PDB file of C-alpha atoms in Angstrom:
ATOM      1  CA  MET A  15      -2.014 -12.154   1.160  1.00 85.00           C
ATOM      2  CA  PHE A  16      -0.247 -10.288   3.932  1.00 95.00           C
ATOM      3  CA  LYS A  17      -0.887 -10.936   7.604  1.00 94.00           C
ATOM      4  CA  ALA A  18      -0.255  -9.004  10.823  1.00 96.00           C
ATOM      5  CA  GLY A  19       3.403  -8.899  11.772  1.00 96.00           C
ATOM      6  CA  GLN A  20       4.731  -9.404   8.239  1.00 96.00           C
ATOM      7  CA  ARG A  21       7.497  -7.143   6.976  1.00 97.00           C
ATOM      8  CA  ILE A  22       6.758  -5.447   3.660  1.00 97.00           C
ATOM      9  CA  VAL A  23       8.266  -2.752   1.452  1.00 97.00           C
ATOM     10  CA  CYS A  24       6.380  -0.015  -0.394  1.00 97.00           C
ATOM     11  CA  VAL A  25       6.702  -0.340  -4.184  1.00 97.00           C
ATOM     12  CA  ASN A  26       4.113   2.292  -5.188  1.00 97.00           C
ATOM     13  CA  ASP A  27       3.763   5.616  -3.393  1.00 97.00           C
ATOM     14  CA  SER A  28       1.818   7.450  -6.105  1.00 97.00           C
ATOM     15  CA  PHE A  29      -1.223   9.025  -4.464  1.00 97.00           C
ATOM     16  CA  ASP A  30      -3.683  11.409  -6.079  1.00 96.00           C
ATOM     17  CA  ALA A  31      -4.119  14.993  -4.859  1.00 96.00           C
ATOM     18  CA  ILE A  32      -7.196  14.172  -2.758  1.00 93.00           C
ATOM     19  CA  GLN A  33      -5.397  11.332  -0.956  1.00 95.00           C
ATOM     20  CA  GLN A  34      -2.387  13.554  -0.327  1.00 96.00           C
ATOM     21  CA  ALA A  35      -4.613  16.307   1.078  1.00 96.00           C
ATOM     22  CA  THR A  36      -6.692  14.087   3.381  1.00 94.00           C
ATOM     23  CA  ILE A  37      -4.236  11.409   4.575  1.00 97.00           C
ATOM     24  CA  PRO A  38      -1.329  13.001   6.456  1.00 97.00           C
ATOM     25  CA  ASN A  39       0.808   9.858   6.820  1.00 98.00           C
ATOM     26  CA  LEU A  40       1.428   8.029   3.547  1.00 98.00           C
ATOM     27  CA  PRO A  41       3.888   5.203   2.883  1.00 98.00           C
ATOM     28  CA  LYS A  42       7.006   6.040   0.907  1.00 98.00           C
ATOM     29  CA  ARG A  43       8.527   3.963  -1.861  1.00 97.00           C
ATOM     30  CA  ASP A  44      11.362   1.638  -0.824  1.00 97.00           C
ATOM     31  CA  GLU A  45      10.556   2.133   2.891  1.00 97.00           C
ATOM     32  CA  GLN A  46       9.952  -0.990   4.969  1.00 97.00           C
ATOM     33  CA  TYR A  47       6.889  -1.414   7.183  1.00 98.00           C
ATOM     34  CA  VAL A  48       5.233  -4.012   9.393  1.00 97.00           C
ATOM     35  CA  VAL A  49       1.612  -4.983   8.734  1.00 98.00           C
ATOM     36  CA  ARG A  50      -0.632  -4.015  11.648  1.00 98.00           C
ATOM     37  CA  ASP A  51      -3.636  -5.720  10.051  1.00 96.00           C
ATOM     38  CA  ALA A  52      -4.760  -6.882   6.617  1.00 96.00           C
ATOM     39  CA  PHE A  53      -8.326  -7.234   5.393  1.00 94.00           C
ATOM     40  CA  GLN A  54     -10.549  -7.368   2.342  1.00 92.00           C
ATOM     41  CA  VAL A  55     -12.238  -4.085   1.539  1.00 86.00           C
ATOM     42  CA  THR A  56     -16.021  -4.188   1.550  1.00 77.00           C
ATOM     43  CA  ARG A  57     -18.231  -1.924  -0.502  1.00 72.00           C
ATOM     44  CA  ASN A  58     -21.979  -1.800  -0.035  1.00 67.00           C
ATOM     45  CA  GLY A  59     -21.718  -4.718   2.382  1.00 67.00           C
ATOM     46  CA  THR A  60     -19.994  -6.929  -0.197  1.00 68.00           C
ATOM     47  CA  SER A  61     -16.360  -7.968  -0.384  1.00 71.00           C
ATOM     48  CA  SER A  62     -14.621  -6.132  -3.215  1.00 75.00           C
ATOM     49  CA  GLY A  63     -11.827  -8.704  -3.486  1.00 82.00           C
ATOM     50  CA  ILE A  64      -9.316  -5.918  -2.864  1.00 90.00           C
ATOM     51  CA  TRP A  65      -6.924  -6.388   0.053  1.00 95.00           C
ATOM     52  CA  ALA A  66      -5.785  -3.459   2.188  1.00 96.00           C
ATOM     53  CA  VAL A  67      -3.396  -2.987   5.081  1.00 98.00           C
ATOM     54  CA  HIS A  68      -2.786  -0.774   8.077  1.00 98.00           C
ATOM     55  CA  LEU A  69       0.858  -0.304   9.007  1.00 98.00           C
ATOM     56  CA  ARG A  70       2.418  -0.260  12.486  1.00 98.00           C
ATOM     57  CA  GLU A  71       4.606   2.684  11.591  1.00 98.00           C
ATOM     58  CA  LEU A  72       1.799   4.844  10.176  1.00 98.00           C
ATOM     59  CA  THR A  73      -1.450   5.829  11.829  1.00 96.00           C
ATOM     60  CA  ASN A  74      -3.885   8.387  10.489  1.00 97.00           C
ATOM     61  CA  PRO A  75      -6.830  10.288  11.917  1.00 96.00           C
ATOM     62  CA  HIS A  76     -10.214   8.713  11.273  1.00 96.00           C
ATOM     63  CA  LEU A  77     -12.185  10.131   8.340  1.00 94.00           C
ATOM     64  CA  ALA A  78     -15.927  10.250   7.791  1.00 91.00           C
ATOM     65  CA  HIS A  79     -17.028   7.189   5.832  1.00 82.00           C
ATOM     66  CA  PRO A  80     -18.573   8.102   2.425  1.00 78.00           C
ATOM     67  CA  SER A  81     -21.656   6.084   3.358  1.00 77.00           C
ATOM     68  CA  GLY A  82     -22.263   8.337   6.348  1.00 82.00           C
ATOM     69  CA  LEU A  83     -22.042   5.315   8.664  1.00 80.00           C
ATOM     70  CA  GLY A  84     -19.294   6.451  11.004  1.00 88.00           C
ATOM     71  CA  THR A  85     -15.570   6.900  10.555  1.00 93.00           C
ATOM     72  CA  PHE A  86     -12.597   4.800   9.478  1.00 92.00           C
ATOM     73  CA  GLU A  87      -8.818   4.931   9.519  1.00 95.00           C
ATOM     74  CA  PRO A  88      -7.533   5.133   5.945  1.00 95.00           C
ATOM     75  CA  SER A  89      -5.843   1.963   4.751  1.00 96.00           C
ATOM     76  CA  PHE A  90      -3.517   1.257   1.845  1.00 97.00           C
ATOM     77  CA  ALA A  91      -4.073  -1.138  -1.044  1.00 96.00           C
ATOM     78  CA  ALA A  92      -1.975  -4.244  -0.468  1.00 96.00           C
ATOM     79  CA  ASP A  93      -0.722  -4.173  -4.053  1.00 96.00           C
ATOM     80  CA  ARG A  94       1.287  -1.061  -3.149  1.00 97.00           C
ATOM     81  CA  PHE A  95       3.618  -3.351  -1.178  1.00 97.00           C
ATOM     82  CA  ALA A  96       5.885  -6.349  -1.651  1.00 96.00           C
ATOM     83  CA  GLN A  97       6.646  -8.982   0.950  1.00 94.00           C
ATOM     84  CA  LEU A  98      10.112  -9.098   2.462  1.00 91.00           C
ATOM     85  CA  ALA A  99      11.918 -12.335   3.248  1.00 81.00           C
ATOM     86  CA  ASP A 100      13.149 -12.923   6.807  1.00 72.00           C
ATOM     87  CA  ASP A 101      16.577 -11.629   5.805  1.00 63.00           C
ATOM     88  CA  GLY A 102      15.054  -8.336   4.535  1.00 59.00           C
ATOM     89  CA  ALA A 103      15.352  -9.243   0.853  1.00 62.00           C
ATOM     90  CA  VAL A 104      12.423  -8.596  -1.449  1.00 65.00           C
ATOM     91  CA  HIS A 105      10.760 -11.821  -2.642  1.00 56.00           C
ATOM     92  CA  GLU A 106      11.504 -12.683  -6.272  1.00 54.00           C
ATOM     93  CA  GLU A 107       7.961 -12.002  -7.522  1.00 58.00           C
ATOM     94  CA  ALA A 108       7.963  -8.677  -5.679  1.00 55.00           C
ATOM     95  CA  ALA A 109      11.237  -7.785  -7.343  1.00 54.00           C
ATOM     96  CA  ASP A 110       9.600  -8.500 -10.712  1.00 60.00           C
ATOM     97  CA  VAL A 111       6.756  -6.106  -9.841  1.00 57.00           C
ATOM     98  CA  MET A 112       9.234  -3.421  -8.824  1.00 52.00           C
ATOM     99  CA  LEU A 113      11.212  -3.904 -12.045  1.00 54.00           C
ATOM    100  CA  ARG A 114       8.045  -3.592 -14.177  1.00 60.00           C
ATOM    101  CA  GLN A 115       7.101  -0.373 -12.376  1.00 55.00           C
ATOM    102  CA  ILE A 116      10.558   1.103 -12.939  1.00 52.00           C
ATOM    103  CA  GLU A 117      10.377   0.146 -16.626  1.00 58.00           C
ATOM    104  CA  GLU A 118       6.939   1.796 -16.916  1.00 56.00           C
ATOM    105  CA  GLU A 119       8.244   4.973 -15.275  1.00 52.00           C
ATOM    106  CA  VAL A 120      11.187   5.090 -17.701  1.00 50.00           C
ATOM    107  CA  GLU A 121       8.805   4.617 -20.646  1.00 54.00           C
ATOM    108  CA  LEU A 122       6.637   7.479 -19.371  1.00 51.00           C
ATOM    109  CA  GLU A 123       9.690   9.736 -19.004  1.00 49.00           C
ATOM    110  CA  VAL A 124      10.656   8.966 -22.597  1.00 49.00           C
ATOM    111  CA  LEU A 125       7.149   9.864 -23.788  1.00 51.00           C
ATOM    112  CA  VAL A 126       7.080  13.198 -21.947  1.00 42.00           C
TER     113      VAL A 126
END
């Protein structure tokens, strides 16, 4: 998984209406970012197995936690991003993910 200092690129910037309304600074597709920190999301005190990241370039105001136990800075699911190589190229497996997403979008456009 990602680690602090790694360069990544956003491959999925589709956010629902609630996320768009409550999180002012969202990553944009094809934009490059640097991981500020990466962690596994916990729910009800248990690891969910889902990885999330905070980005150096984006900070957001803290929101009330749904549990009522304080506040948190919104994070972004790690699977929204692909790792970049040192030369700025997208890793091969990340390129495959991006290609699949583009193909899915084209299929959806055909269906509409």
